[in-house]
Every structure is written in structure tokens, then in C-alpha cells.
């Protein structure tokens, strides 16, 4: 019977392996290759974590098979049979994976799976009591612990906890790993980070419960608690050397507390002790699972109903399984120790229902907690743990005389049931109601806050408008224009206002335009009922608007109450912005607590004493924090660093609204003194590609998101090119609280043609150029500047090329989950961009545990790219202002354009991006700074719009010659490589700007270069030995929900054939229309100190020379086959 149970367990485990190997079980497509072809594909690189995962997954299978078959077949035959079955299972899985595009069949996987089966089988054979080793171990085990099934299960529970702490069982004595292993402890001891009491409490509760369990399964006289504490101490010490694990102050604190509890706990009857231990572990689970993360960057997650979806991708999933399994396995065993054997069935079933309900309730609640991951898998694992604890006892059990038993008149079975159920439900209710919801952590202990209002000096606003209304409001001219040109606007507003019951701002508007038309008592009642919450802007803005616009219509007592309510909202906004360190670099500030705060301060100042400190804080934030950051990022020519839609939902609804509101009330006209404000409109125009969508850079999931302030700012700056695409058909207010109604005189479809063909956005280090302003044009971008933390990527030196479609693309997809594996390992990193990587194989320090999430260190793919800086890495909050950015300049400085030459025909940008790869902390074991790999990386980008030629010249000096250098170019379609040339195309789509295009490349340097292509199914986002496609989810999202996404699927890598510290790359690229072959003649010229390339067409020849040790060069342009000559120098 025992062998049959083990065989069934082995069969069930094989089913789990099959599920994980074939996940997500869809789509099934014919592979188009031989099913066994993977056996002949050589393994290019061995990934240690993949090898370890494959071995660990198959070891239990081998162990269970040998344990089940040994009695019937004998040891050797059982080993051979287990090996054959494991091989058959693995081979079957690899063959079936041919039919799943998201899976890659590999001979390495097959070999390591077989090895895992063999090791598991050998372990089972070795540990059998008939062997010398097994006999000694079992004898030692029987001397210390009760020699029965419950004793075995108890030891297994303790072992599972240890495994949960030490997984993935990969030790490393690398100095960087050791530093990371001790980092959280050092941060607490140095005072840079505070101790997390909830984390420490969870350790104390779990260890106390496990310690009592150890005592319950020990023989009388065994110092079980001391042995347990020594074992725990060893496990905690080993965490320092295990990759991705860390020894924390919370773990040591919890261990110390558990030590005191266990050593001074008086002996208890078995059932009482078991009940207390189960309650302790259940409480430990609640402390860990119920509170929120307190992370302002965290997102809400939908409930995952697909079992093991997040557990099958890597070795961290295996660790997650153990972490979720052991608590309820231990609780189930402890309950089993309490109850009479004859009533076990009732407790097994009733407890299973209770456990499933409890964990499901916890997981369901996590849908509403930012940063939590509600998952049905956690429910299933808890249930599996509980059920496994009731494994049937062996026929022979230990002599009862050797163990303590409960007297006959002990606790009754029903009482235990009631106690356990009450404890479980009480834990849920207590923590669900008493533990506060997730609130962003102020991090005041480690990072300074903005000054308190009372500590700031009084403001001086000599032109302040004291009377109301102070805000921009509908003028008589505006109302007449609406009545004559857009009566429908007023009619709809009147209808929607519903006499005072409609949307608040619509009611306020109609009460201002048509006094007496709205029930002000009802409006006042609704305004006073507002509860300021979240970022506060949704309540503060209508309060400020109603107070200001309707100031003369309120009764004195109503006005006084509104003034008090408005002051409360202002205090809330000040505290929210202060304690959460909302940064002038980040979208959170502009969406939209900042605008609300400015409105409250301007409405309340001089009307109420409480308005004074609010204005002090607002004035300091605006003039000393926000404006300096805008000047830094926008420079003289405008722009913003955050990607895609973050421009529209953040800065794009503040860039006009705040300066316009400020000018109207204070008289200070920042539009006249800050050139970056009107320059922002140039950025909006130039970031639009020939197909009408926005260029892809940074975190961007939407490529046509409207910018709310665009039309109003364009009217202010008389910017026809920015106004025309968003001009309203009929007059409507274009900004909050009331903007210009529109200006038809600015509509000019040909306005872009009068703009320069190339634009340098100096604050960003961004160049955008286009051959002309037709949809069929060539459009290029190049970036080399500083990092401003928020929603940007590690892509200094990157370029893109567009002609009839995206040719050289910014690859990857933002939208599969912020902070997910695809985002952090691929899209965010340098590998996804058209720039340079320099790979040190030892650059493997994991990302530190997130400061607020409290998770474990996270291995990140070694892409050979730039230093990991900015949001999402868990390295700290955004710099709160320019001064703080400057204080961390060594981290955030990532490049600069040293020379820029631009004339009617040619633009040349010479950039130093060394700092993107190397700073003073590089090589010290710091995750962010990475290893020291790059001594110099200079990139010169050239676009000659006359001949439509792009040239990229790189000077790279690595710290060691063996560090592999890669020149990268990403594409949507498969590129073709022949010798030192490459070609790629994108087909036509039948819409403007998408007529199809072709790119031909000539690799001039390295002289002996190796050109390879990488991509296609299973390799679209391949880096460091793994394809980060979220099991096909990235492609699915791009296909179904992000129609304009261009995640790409291929890349070209150019590498030198010989190792050297210095490498030069010189590549010429020629964009043409789809199906057309470039007619340019391209050949190498120059010497070693001044390499170059000549590019000739029928009417023009250009000889480009680039200095080897300087960021300089020159071009000799010969017109009309030997006619006039022009020289360009930089």
C-alpha cells in the first residue's frame, strides 16, 4: 500500500511537471522542423540558474520513483526504471514544446532533467535504511525524533521552511554577492533604513511555531529547541552566500524573539502546544500576507485564475512554491497532532475548506492593495500543504510509551475545531480591519522631505490680484462667442448641470455664466460633503473653483464654511506632496496634486490666515523646485523625458495650466521668460513621426495620447504647427479652469514646412531630424543626455530610423506589466535599443530587495548595458528637486553632446556616453553601477539629408579585452546579412506614412567584423540565455491590445572578431522606399588615426573622416561630380 501511494504521488508530480513544461498550453502550431532537430542544435551558452532549475524540478521525480519501485524491483532496477521514465517524460516534453511558439526545445534541458532524475533516484537509494549511510542517518533520526510518519512529516515541514529561506540553493563567494547578502542588515545598522516591524514579527511567529513543532516530534530528553535554534541560525547565516538571498535585521530580530519565547516557554500538554504552534504560524502568515506594500510606484493587479502562471518561468517560481506551501503543511501537521486518529477525516475535510476559504479571502483582498499579486495558485498551494500533512501513517508506529500523551480528560475534539476555526477567522478579521491599507511610504528616515510651510519665509507677490474671481473665467466676449458659434456647448452644459445635481464643475460653470440658474444650497451641501482622498486634486480643484468663481454669490456663512473646507484641502495637499516626496521629475506630481495646490493657494491667499503657510509652501515648490527642474529638462528648446502617454497624463496638463493660472493671479508672465515652455510645443511636433504616431522611447504603451495643454499653449505661443493638428472645430475652453476658446487664424496645414528640418532638444540631449515634412520622408532620432529618473530607459547613444515604417526600432513592449520580467530584463535595459553593449560575465549582482516591498533580491539579465538608474529598480525615490538631483549627479549623469553641427544639408552630433556605463561606483559590487567595463564610449551620429545617409561611428575602450562588445540594431522583420552588409525591410500597410521601407547597412569597421542576426519565435527578446517574452504574453498584447506597438522580433549584432580593449565601429545606413535598392557607392577611406568612409551618388560625393582619439572629424562634400566643394568640421 505504501509503494502504491508513492507511485501515485510520483504520477501526480509528473503531471505537474508536464503542466509547467507546456504552460501556457496555447497556441499549438506546427513547428515546421523535425521534432528531434533540437538534439543536434549545439548549446551556445550554459545558464547556471536554468541548469539548477532543471535538476531541482526532476530530483523529486527520481526520488519518488525509486522509493516506490525499490521494494518490488530492487535498488538497481528501480534506479534504471526511474531513469528511463524520467528520460521519457523529459523527451516527451521537449518534443511537445516544438508545437508551442513560447517554448524552446533544448538538448541542455533534456540532459539536465535526466541528471536531476538520476540524482533524485540516487538520493532515495542512498537514504534507504539498508545502506550504510542511510542506516546511520535513520538511526540518528530515530534516536532524536519519534520514528513514525508524524515524525517524518514534522522533519519535512522544518526542511521545507529551510528550503524556502535558501532557494535557489546557488552559493557564491563573489564579493559583490556577499555585500548584497549583508546589505539590508548594514542599512539598518547604519540608520539609513528603518527596521520593518511586521517583517520581524512574521519571523518571530513562524520560528516560534516551528520550534514548538520540533519539540513535539522529538523524543523525550532530546534538546529539540536548542537543536532547532542552532539549525535556524545556520540557515540565516547561509543566506549571505546564496545568490539573491539576504540576511536582514528583521530576520535576526525575529530569531532573537523566537529564542526567548522557546527557551522560556514552560512545557505544555501536546494538544495545547500544537494548538498554540498552529496559531503562531497562522498569525505569521497573516502578518506577511495581509498588509499592503506601501509603495507609491506599485500598481493594482487583477486576480490571476491560471494556476502556476507566475511560478513556471524561472527558479524564483520554485522558491515561491515552497514559501507558500510550508506554512499550511506545518499547520495541518500540528492540527493532526491534536486530534484523535479516528476523527482525522472530519478535520481533514473541514480544515481543507477552512484553509481554502481563508487563503482565498486574503488573495481576493490583494486585488485592492497596490503591489500585491492575487493568485489562485497561492490558494492551491496552501490547500496542497494542508492535505499533504495528512499523509496516511505507516502500519507500524512508534511505541506509545516513548512519547508524551494527553490525559483522557484533555481538550475535546470539538473544542479544538472551534478554537482553530476561531483563531483563523479572528486573524483574518483583525488584520483586515486593524492593519492600515497600503499607503506610500514617506521614507523620511533615509531621504529629506520638502520644508514645512511654517519654516519657509513669507512670499512677496506685489502684483497679486486680491479680488475674486481671481482665476481665468468666462468673459462676456467668451460667452457671446459661445452663444453665436457654439450654442450647443452651453446647451449641453446647462442640461448636464441639472440645476445643481450634475457634475460639480459643470454646475459651477453654469452658476457663473447664468447666476441663479443653479441651486447653490445644494451645490454647497455637495461641496462640503467631499472627502479629500488619494492625491486630493479631484476634490480640491472644484472646491477652489467654486470658492473663487462664485465668491460673490455665496452667503457669508456658506463662504466661511467653504473657506475652511478649502484650507483643509490645502493642508491635505501640502502634507501629501511633502510626506510622499512627490518629485518634480515624476508624473505623479502633475497628475494632478500640483495644479490643485496652486489653485488652492491662489484662491485662499490673503483671505484666510491658513492660506499663508499654504502659499509659502506652494511658492517654494513652484519657484524653487518645479521651475528649476523644468529649466533643466526642457532647456532652451523644450521637451520632456518621460515616455509616451506620461507626457499627456503628467507634464502635458501642467505646462500651460500652471503658468497661465499663476500669471492671471500674480501678474508674473513666465511664458515670456521661460523659453522651454513654448519650446515644449516644438517637442510635441518633432516627436510625431511621418505616420502621425509618437516616436517610441521610454515607458510608452500608447502612441497617440492627447496632451491636454497643447492647444492652449499653442495659442499662447502662436505656434501654428502645434495648434493645427488639435484645433477644435468649434470654440471650447482649451485649459483648466478656463482657457482660450480657440483661434482659427492659427490653423495652417503647411506650418511644419517652415520649421527647421532638424531640432536639438538641449535639456534632453535629443536630436530629431527629417529629410522633409512629407509622409514619405526619412525620420531619425538620436539621444545622448542625462537621466531624469522617471519612465525613461537605459538608452543613451540610441538612434532610430523611420522610412515608410519603423526600420531601426526602439524594441520591446511597455504594457505587459510595470516591473515585470520583460520590462526590467529587456525593454528597460540597453539590450533593447540601438546602441552598444559591453559584457562582463561577472556582472551578475542581483537587484536589491525593494526598500518598501520587502521582497528578496532579484536577479536581472546581464545584458552588458548601461548602469541601472531610475524608477523601478528599487534604488530609492525620485530626486525631489534639482538640488537633490545634483547631489546624486554621479548617478544621474549619463551622457552629453560635446559637439553639434547643423546646416541646411547635414547634422553631426558627437556625444560622450561613457558615464552611462561607468561612474565612480562601478566595479565596487554595486548593482546599479555594475562592474567596470567601459573606459570610453564616444558615439558620433551623422545624418546627411541630401543623399539620405546615416552614419554611426563609435570609439569603445573596454576595461578588459575579453569583454564582448556588441553594436546593436533592432528590427521588426528578419534582416538579411551577407559579409559586411545587412538589409532589412518593413512592408506597406496602406496608410499615410506606412508605404513600406528598406534599410541597407555597410559595416566599415571593425575591419574584421562578425555580423549575426538573432530573433524569431523563441528569441524575440533574448538576453543572457533567456527569451523574456512573458510566455508569449508580450506578442499577444502587441497583437490584440497595442495595435501600433512595435516590439520587434529581430536584431543585428556586430562584434569584433578579435578581443581588444579598443574597438572602432563605423556603419553606414541607407534608407529607401520599400522594394528599392540604394544606389550609393560606399567604400572605406582614411588611415588608422583618421578612419573614414566615402559615400557617392550620381550628383554628389562626401568623404567622411573621423578622429580616432578625439570627438572630432570633418566631411568633404564635392558637388556635381567634381564641381564646388564644401567642408564641414566638428
mmCIF file of C-alpha atoms in Angstrom, residues 48-363:
data_model
loop_
_atom_site.group_PDB
_atom_site.id
_atom_site.type_symbol
_atom_site.label_atom_id
_atom_site.label_comp_id
_atom_site.label_asym_id
_atom_site.label_seq_id
_atom_site.Cartn_x
_atom_site.Cartn_y
_atom_site.Cartn_z
ATOM 1 C CA UNK A 48 23.594 28.212 -14.258
ATOM 2 C CA UNK A 49 20.125 29.070 -12.952
ATOM 3 C CA UNK A 50 18.465 27.175 -15.807
ATOM 4 C CA UNK A 51 20.634 24.132 -15.146
ATOM 5 C CA UNK A 52 19.888 24.252 -11.439
ATOM 6 C CA UNK A 53 16.157 24.666 -12.023
ATOM 7 C CA UNK A 54 16.001 21.704 -14.390
ATOM 8 C CA UNK A 55 17.874 19.494 -11.927
ATOM 9 C CA UNK A 56 15.821 20.545 -8.909
ATOM 10 C CA UNK A 57 12.496 20.036 -10.691
ATOM 11 C CA UNK A 58 13.283 16.449 -11.715
ATOM 12 C CA UNK A 59 15.027 15.345 -8.496
ATOM 13 C CA UNK A 60 11.743 14.743 -6.595
ATOM 14 C CA UNK A 61 10.503 12.644 -9.510
ATOM 15 C CA UNK A 62 13.541 10.383 -9.341
ATOM 16 C CA UNK A 63 13.314 10.172 -5.560
ATOM 17 C CA UNK A 64 9.619 9.226 -5.575
ATOM 18 C CA UNK A 65 10.002 6.677 -8.365
ATOM 19 C CA UNK A 66 12.887 4.844 -6.706
ATOM 20 C CA UNK A 67 11.151 4.930 -3.329
ATOM 21 C CA UNK A 68 8.007 3.462 -4.931
ATOM 22 C CA UNK A 69 9.744 0.785 -7.019
ATOM 23 C CA UNK A 70 12.659 -0.317 -4.844
ATOM 24 C CA UNK A 71 10.787 -2.887 -2.758
ATOM 25 C CA UNK A 72 9.322 -4.579 -5.836
ATOM 26 C CA UNK A 73 12.253 -4.300 -8.290
ATOM 27 C CA UNK A 74 15.351 -3.902 -6.160
ATOM 28 C CA UNK A 75 17.623 -0.873 -5.969
ATOM 29 C CA UNK A 76 19.442 -1.138 -9.308
ATOM 30 C CA UNK A 77 16.350 -1.992 -11.356
ATOM 31 C CA UNK A 78 14.403 0.769 -9.630
ATOM 32 C CA UNK A 79 17.151 3.276 -10.487
ATOM 33 C CA UNK A 80 17.230 2.189 -14.134
ATOM 34 C CA UNK A 81 13.437 2.247 -14.404
ATOM 35 C CA UNK A 82 13.230 5.700 -12.794
ATOM 36 C CA UNK A 83 15.916 6.987 -15.170
ATOM 37 C CA UNK A 84 14.042 5.595 -18.187
ATOM 38 C CA UNK A 85 10.734 7.071 -17.021
ATOM 39 C CA UNK A 86 12.313 10.461 -16.286
ATOM 40 C CA UNK A 87 14.052 10.452 -19.675
ATOM 41 C CA UNK A 88 10.811 9.514 -21.427
ATOM 42 C CA UNK A 89 8.907 12.286 -19.663
ATOM 43 C CA UNK A 90 11.549 14.916 -20.414
ATOM 44 C CA UNK A 91 11.949 13.860 -24.052
ATOM 45 C CA UNK A 92 8.171 13.938 -24.498
ATOM 46 C CA UNK A 93 8.009 17.430 -23.047
ATOM 47 C CA UNK A 94 10.826 18.691 -25.293
ATOM 48 C CA UNK A 95 9.137 17.208 -28.376
ATOM 49 C CA UNK A 96 5.775 18.750 -27.463
ATOM 50 C CA UNK A 97 7.431 22.115 -26.840
ATOM 51 C CA UNK A 98 8.195 22.217 -30.577
ATOM 52 C CA UNK A 99 4.486 22.933 -31.078
ATOM 53 C CA UNK A 100 4.440 25.862 -28.618
ATOM 54 C CA UNK A 101 5.990 29.093 -30.012
ATOM 55 C CA UNK A 102 6.596 30.374 -26.499
ATOM 56 C CA UNK A 103 8.755 27.376 -25.622
ATOM 57 C CA UNK A 104 12.210 26.353 -26.812
ATOM 58 C CA UNK A 105 13.202 22.688 -27.040
ATOM 59 C CA UNK A 106 16.771 22.161 -25.877
ATOM 60 C CA UNK A 107 19.157 19.253 -25.547
ATOM 61 C CA UNK A 108 20.538 21.008 -22.482
ATOM 62 C CA UNK A 109 17.122 20.830 -20.806
ATOM 63 C CA UNK A 110 16.855 17.145 -21.651
ATOM 64 C CA UNK A 111 20.287 16.369 -20.263
ATOM 65 C CA UNK A 112 19.822 18.293 -17.025
ATOM 66 C CA UNK A 113 16.373 16.799 -16.482
ATOM 67 C CA UNK A 114 17.850 13.310 -16.812
ATOM 68 C CA UNK A 115 20.614 14.301 -14.413
ATOM 69 C CA UNK A 116 18.028 15.569 -11.925
ATOM 70 C CA UNK A 117 16.109 12.292 -12.136
ATOM 71 C CA UNK A 118 19.316 10.337 -11.591
ATOM 72 C CA UNK A 119 20.363 12.443 -8.612
ATOM 73 C CA UNK A 120 16.923 12.128 -7.023
ATOM 74 C CA UNK A 121 16.908 8.376 -7.528
ATOM 75 C CA UNK A 122 20.430 8.072 -6.165
ATOM 76 C CA UNK A 123 19.415 10.092 -3.125
ATOM 77 C CA UNK A 124 16.447 7.798 -2.481
ATOM 78 C CA UNK A 125 18.660 4.728 -2.812
ATOM 79 C CA UNK A 126 21.369 6.185 -0.583
ATOM 80 C CA UNK A 127 18.974 7.226 2.168
ATOM 81 C CA UNK A 128 17.280 3.810 2.394
ATOM 82 C CA UNK A 129 17.862 2.161 5.784
ATOM 83 C CA UNK A 130 19.547 -0.839 4.101
ATOM 84 C CA UNK A 131 22.561 1.246 3.016
ATOM 85 C CA UNK A 132 25.379 2.161 5.394
ATOM 86 C CA UNK A 133 24.753 5.908 5.032
ATOM 87 C CA UNK A 134 21.007 5.500 5.237
ATOM 88 C CA UNK A 135 21.230 3.217 8.236
ATOM 89 C CA UNK A 136 23.363 5.742 10.114
ATOM 90 C CA UNK A 137 21.101 8.659 9.262
ATOM 91 C CA UNK A 138 17.911 6.814 10.161
ATOM 92 C CA UNK A 139 19.442 5.604 13.413
ATOM 93 C CA UNK A 140 20.437 9.170 14.309
ATOM 94 C CA UNK A 141 16.993 10.357 13.305
ATOM 95 C CA UNK A 142 15.262 7.664 15.399
ATOM 96 C CA UNK A 143 17.399 8.497 18.414
ATOM 97 C CA UNK A 144 16.276 12.141 18.340
ATOM 98 C CA UNK A 145 12.746 12.109 16.916
ATOM 99 C CA UNK A 146 9.700 9.903 17.041
ATOM 100 C CA UNK A 147 10.224 7.169 14.425
ATOM 101 C CA UNK A 148 6.830 7.274 12.739
ATOM 102 C CA UNK A 149 5.015 9.028 9.944
ATOM 103 C CA UNK A 150 4.256 12.099 12.048
ATOM 104 C CA UNK A 151 7.910 12.429 12.923
ATOM 105 C CA UNK A 152 8.867 12.220 9.260
ATOM 106 C CA UNK A 153 6.278 14.803 8.297
ATOM 107 C CA UNK A 154 7.475 17.110 11.063
ATOM 108 C CA UNK A 155 11.055 16.940 9.817
ATOM 109 C CA UNK A 156 9.790 17.565 6.302
ATOM 110 C CA UNK A 157 7.961 20.703 7.479
ATOM 111 C CA UNK A 158 11.141 22.019 9.080
ATOM 112 C CA UNK A 159 13.094 21.186 5.940
ATOM 113 C CA UNK A 160 10.607 22.992 3.725
ATOM 114 C CA UNK A 161 10.986 26.149 5.806
ATOM 115 C CA UNK A 162 14.770 25.921 5.430
ATOM 116 C CA UNK A 163 14.424 25.390 1.689
ATOM 117 C CA UNK A 164 12.146 28.427 1.447
ATOM 118 C CA UNK A 165 14.914 30.516 3.003
ATOM 119 C CA UNK A 166 17.796 29.190 0.898
ATOM 120 C CA UNK A 167 16.242 28.618 -2.507
ATOM 121 C CA UNK A 168 17.630 28.738 -5.244
ATOM 122 C CA UNK A 169 20.464 26.894 -3.423
ATOM 123 C CA UNK A 170 23.096 28.650 -5.559
ATOM 124 C CA UNK A 171 26.028 29.739 -3.365
ATOM 125 C CA UNK A 172 28.522 32.359 -4.473
ATOM 126 C CA UNK A 173 31.526 33.785 -2.642
ATOM 127 C CA UNK A 174 31.763 36.694 -5.072
ATOM 128 C CA UNK A 175 32.449 39.840 -3.076
ATOM 129 C CA UNK A 176 29.547 41.643 -4.751
ATOM 130 C CA UNK A 177 27.142 38.872 -3.800
ATOM 131 C CA UNK A 178 28.406 38.851 -0.210
ATOM 132 C CA UNK A 179 27.889 42.615 0.024
ATOM 133 C CA UNK A 180 24.383 42.257 -1.295
ATOM 134 C CA UNK A 181 23.760 39.429 1.150
ATOM 135 C CA UNK A 182 24.558 41.743 4.063
ATOM 136 C CA UNK A 183 23.189 44.969 2.515
ATOM 137 C CA UNK A 184 19.809 45.176 4.322
ATOM 138 C CA UNK A 185 21.429 44.447 7.676
ATOM 139 C CA UNK A 186 24.041 47.135 7.036
ATOM 140 C CA UNK A 187 21.384 49.678 6.046
ATOM 141 C CA UNK A 188 19.501 49.195 9.303
ATOM 142 C CA UNK A 189 22.628 49.218 11.452
ATOM 143 C CA UNK A 190 23.840 52.421 9.777
ATOM 144 C CA UNK A 191 20.479 54.099 10.271
ATOM 145 C CA UNK A 192 19.869 54.544 6.538
ATOM 146 C CA UNK A 193 16.821 52.291 6.678
ATOM 147 C CA UNK A 194 14.392 51.597 9.474
ATOM 148 C CA UNK A 195 13.531 48.163 10.785
ATOM 149 C CA UNK A 196 10.315 46.703 9.377
ATOM 150 C CA UNK A 197 8.427 45.545 12.499
ATOM 151 C CA UNK A 198 5.873 43.492 10.557
ATOM 152 C CA UNK A 199 8.624 41.526 8.814
ATOM 153 C CA UNK A 200 10.388 40.879 12.136
ATOM 154 C CA UNK A 201 7.110 39.842 13.765
ATOM 155 C CA UNK A 202 6.415 37.356 10.973
ATOM 156 C CA UNK A 203 9.818 35.737 11.544
ATOM 157 C CA UNK A 204 9.241 35.576 15.309
ATOM 158 C CA UNK A 205 5.817 33.981 14.950
ATOM 159 C CA UNK A 206 6.873 31.423 12.341
ATOM 160 C CA UNK A 207 10.057 30.404 14.147
ATOM 161 C CA UNK A 208 8.251 30.092 17.467
ATOM 162 C CA UNK A 209 5.620 27.855 15.913
ATOM 163 C CA UNK A 210 8.210 25.716 14.149
ATOM 164 C CA UNK A 211 10.259 25.448 17.330
ATOM 165 C CA UNK A 212 7.263 24.062 19.207
ATOM 166 C CA UNK A 213 6.685 21.626 16.335
ATOM 167 C CA UNK A 214 10.296 20.441 16.621
ATOM 168 C CA UNK A 215 9.753 19.778 20.330
ATOM 169 C CA UNK A 216 6.523 17.890 19.658
ATOM 170 C CA UNK A 217 8.148 15.403 17.279
ATOM 171 C CA UNK A 218 11.268 14.934 19.435
ATOM 172 C CA UNK A 219 11.888 12.020 21.786
ATOM 173 C CA UNK A 220 11.819 12.796 25.497
ATOM 174 C CA UNK A 221 15.192 14.077 26.598
ATOM 175 C CA UNK A 222 16.177 15.476 23.197
ATOM 176 C CA UNK A 223 17.201 19.178 23.392
ATOM 177 C CA UNK A 224 14.923 19.827 20.427
ATOM 178 C CA UNK A 225 14.506 23.554 20.875
ATOM 179 C CA UNK A 226 18.249 24.172 21.095
ATOM 180 C CA UNK A 227 18.947 21.983 18.088
ATOM 181 C CA UNK A 228 16.223 23.822 16.191
ATOM 182 C CA UNK A 229 17.631 27.248 17.069
ATOM 183 C CA UNK A 230 21.144 26.195 16.014
ATOM 184 C CA UNK A 231 19.750 24.938 12.707
ATOM 185 C CA UNK A 232 17.867 28.200 12.156
ATOM 186 C CA UNK A 233 20.985 30.216 12.894
ATOM 187 C CA UNK A 234 22.899 28.171 10.327
ATOM 188 C CA UNK A 235 20.188 28.743 7.723
ATOM 189 C CA UNK A 236 20.196 32.502 8.317
ATOM 190 C CA UNK A 237 23.989 32.614 8.038
ATOM 191 C CA UNK A 238 23.905 30.664 4.771
ATOM 192 C CA UNK A 239 21.546 33.255 3.264
ATOM 193 C CA UNK A 240 24.523 35.606 2.955
ATOM 194 C CA UNK A 241 26.276 33.375 0.416
ATOM 195 C CA UNK A 242 23.227 32.228 -1.556
ATOM 196 C CA UNK A 243 22.610 34.234 -4.726
ATOM 197 C CA UNK A 244 19.532 36.521 -4.467
ATOM 198 C CA UNK A 245 19.173 35.902 -0.703
ATOM 199 C CA UNK A 246 19.979 38.399 2.052
ATOM 200 C CA UNK A 247 20.405 38.375 5.816
ATOM 201 C CA UNK A 248 18.137 41.054 7.209
ATOM 202 C CA UNK A 249 17.874 42.771 10.566
ATOM 203 C CA UNK A 250 14.239 41.675 10.649
ATOM 204 C CA UNK A 251 15.256 38.004 10.411
ATOM 205 C CA UNK A 252 17.757 38.362 13.252
ATOM 206 C CA UNK A 253 15.270 40.280 15.378
ATOM 207 C CA UNK A 254 12.600 37.656 14.797
ATOM 208 C CA UNK A 255 15.112 34.911 15.593
ATOM 209 C CA UNK A 256 16.054 36.615 18.860
ATOM 210 C CA UNK A 257 12.406 36.958 19.856
ATOM 211 C CA UNK A 258 11.684 33.314 18.988
ATOM 212 C CA UNK A 259 14.712 32.237 21.023
ATOM 213 C CA UNK A 260 13.384 33.980 24.124
ATOM 214 C CA UNK A 261 9.902 32.503 23.618
ATOM 215 C CA UNK A 262 11.117 28.948 23.075
ATOM 216 C CA UNK A 263 13.729 28.820 25.837
ATOM 217 C CA UNK A 264 11.433 30.261 28.489
ATOM 218 C CA UNK A 265 8.216 28.544 27.405
ATOM 219 C CA UNK A 266 7.066 26.058 30.006
ATOM 220 C CA UNK A 267 6.229 22.505 28.838
ATOM 221 C CA UNK A 268 2.614 22.154 27.765
ATOM 222 C CA UNK A 269 0.348 19.216 27.029
ATOM 223 C CA UNK A 270 0.792 18.045 23.481
ATOM 224 C CA UNK A 271 -2.570 19.245 22.200
ATOM 225 C CA UNK A 272 -2.264 22.653 23.813
ATOM 226 C CA UNK A 273 1.266 23.083 22.469
ATOM 227 C CA UNK A 274 0.223 22.033 18.980
ATOM 228 C CA UNK A 275 -2.763 24.402 19.031
ATOM 229 C CA UNK A 276 -0.562 27.332 20.091
ATOM 230 C CA UNK A 277 2.056 26.489 17.433
ATOM 231 C CA UNK A 278 -0.590 26.328 14.698
ATOM 232 C CA UNK A 279 -1.960 29.692 15.797
ATOM 233 C CA UNK A 280 1.517 31.236 15.757
ATOM 234 C CA UNK A 281 2.244 30.078 12.208
ATOM 235 C CA UNK A 282 -1.206 31.175 11.054
ATOM 236 C CA UNK A 283 -0.579 34.605 12.586
ATOM 237 C CA UNK A 284 2.806 34.714 10.827
ATOM 238 C CA UNK A 285 1.051 34.050 7.541
ATOM 239 C CA UNK A 286 -1.460 36.840 8.235
ATOM 240 C CA UNK A 287 1.255 39.366 9.118
ATOM 241 C CA UNK A 288 3.028 38.587 5.850
ATOM 242 C CA UNK A 289 0.015 38.358 3.561
ATOM 243 C CA UNK A 290 -2.461 40.987 4.707
ATOM 244 C CA UNK A 291 -0.714 44.382 4.944
ATOM 245 C CA UNK A 292 -0.175 46.469 1.808
ATOM 246 C CA UNK A 293 3.237 47.210 0.333
ATOM 247 C CA UNK A 294 3.237 50.960 0.950
ATOM 248 C CA UNK A 295 4.807 51.579 -2.457
ATOM 249 C CA UNK A 296 3.699 54.674 -4.431
ATOM 250 C CA UNK A 297 5.043 53.088 -7.624
ATOM 251 C CA UNK A 298 3.004 49.926 -7.153
ATOM 252 C CA UNK A 299 0.017 49.049 -9.283
ATOM 253 C CA UNK A 300 -3.192 47.174 -8.616
ATOM 254 C CA UNK A 301 -3.207 43.689 -10.149
ATOM 255 C CA UNK A 302 -6.069 41.627 -11.456
ATOM 256 C CA UNK A 303 -6.755 38.254 -9.881
ATOM 257 C CA UNK A 304 -4.824 35.541 -11.693
ATOM 258 C CA UNK A 305 -7.010 32.487 -12.238
ATOM 259 C CA UNK A 306 -4.432 30.439 -14.173
ATOM 260 C CA UNK A 307 -2.658 28.043 -11.772
ATOM 261 C CA UNK A 308 1.116 28.392 -11.526
ATOM 262 C CA UNK A 309 1.221 31.139 -14.162
ATOM 263 C CA UNK A 310 3.814 33.116 -12.231
ATOM 264 C CA UNK A 311 5.746 30.104 -10.984
ATOM 265 C CA UNK A 312 6.940 28.275 -14.092
ATOM 266 C CA UNK A 313 9.222 30.843 -15.725
ATOM 267 C CA UNK A 314 12.352 30.628 -13.574
ATOM 268 C CA UNK A 315 13.932 29.319 -10.413
ATOM 269 C CA UNK A 316 12.289 32.033 -8.314
ATOM 270 C CA UNK A 317 8.986 30.321 -9.041
ATOM 271 C CA UNK A 318 10.241 27.160 -7.375
ATOM 272 C CA UNK A 319 11.153 29.198 -4.303
ATOM 273 C CA UNK A 320 7.692 30.787 -4.334
ATOM 274 C CA UNK A 321 6.046 27.374 -4.350
ATOM 275 C CA UNK A 322 7.932 26.302 -1.238
ATOM 276 C CA UNK A 323 7.274 29.610 0.535
ATOM 277 C CA UNK A 324 3.527 29.269 0.035
ATOM 278 C CA UNK A 325 3.405 25.539 0.744
ATOM 279 C CA UNK A 326 5.199 25.083 4.056
ATOM 280 C CA UNK A 327 3.024 27.191 6.444
ATOM 281 C CA UNK A 328 -0.154 25.207 5.852
ATOM 282 C CA UNK A 329 1.734 21.929 5.709
ATOM 283 C CA UNK A 330 3.046 22.708 9.199
ATOM 284 C CA UNK A 331 -0.367 23.901 10.419
ATOM 285 C CA UNK A 332 -2.023 20.742 9.065
ATOM 286 C CA UNK A 333 0.503 18.547 10.852
ATOM 287 C CA UNK A 334 0.056 20.429 14.126
ATOM 288 C CA UNK A 335 -3.725 20.039 13.919
ATOM 289 C CA UNK A 336 -3.222 16.360 13.181
ATOM 290 C CA UNK A 337 -1.155 16.061 16.358
ATOM 291 C CA UNK A 338 -4.098 17.494 18.300
ATOM 292 C CA UNK A 339 -6.940 15.298 17.149
ATOM 293 C CA UNK A 340 -7.813 11.661 17.761
ATOM 294 C CA UNK A 341 -6.897 9.463 14.807
ATOM 295 C CA UNK A 342 -10.455 8.177 14.447
ATOM 296 C CA UNK A 343 -11.715 11.729 13.798
ATOM 297 C CA UNK A 344 -8.959 12.692 11.380
ATOM 298 C CA UNK A 345 -11.214 12.538 8.328
ATOM 299 C CA UNK A 346 -13.536 15.218 9.672
ATOM 300 C CA UNK A 347 -10.637 17.536 10.436
ATOM 301 C CA UNK A 348 -9.004 16.812 7.083
ATOM 302 C CA UNK A 349 -12.084 17.860 5.102
ATOM 303 C CA UNK A 350 -13.251 20.654 7.393
ATOM 304 C CA UNK A 351 -9.756 22.087 7.661
ATOM 305 C CA UNK A 352 -9.303 21.946 3.887
ATOM 306 C CA UNK A 353 -12.452 24.002 3.379
ATOM 307 C CA UNK A 354 -11.400 26.466 6.056
ATOM 308 C CA UNK A 355 -7.864 26.835 4.649
ATOM 309 C CA UNK A 356 -9.131 27.313 1.092
ATOM 310 C CA UNK A 357 -11.644 29.934 2.257
ATOM 311 C CA UNK A 358 -9.112 31.745 4.408
ATOM 312 C CA UNK A 359 -6.386 31.995 1.767
ATOM 313 C CA UNK A 360 -8.860 32.823 -0.991
ATOM 314 C CA UNK A 361 -10.199 35.716 1.111
ATOM 315 C CA UNK A 362 -6.657 37.010 1.612
ATOM 316 C CA UNK A 363 -5.834 36.718 -2.095
#
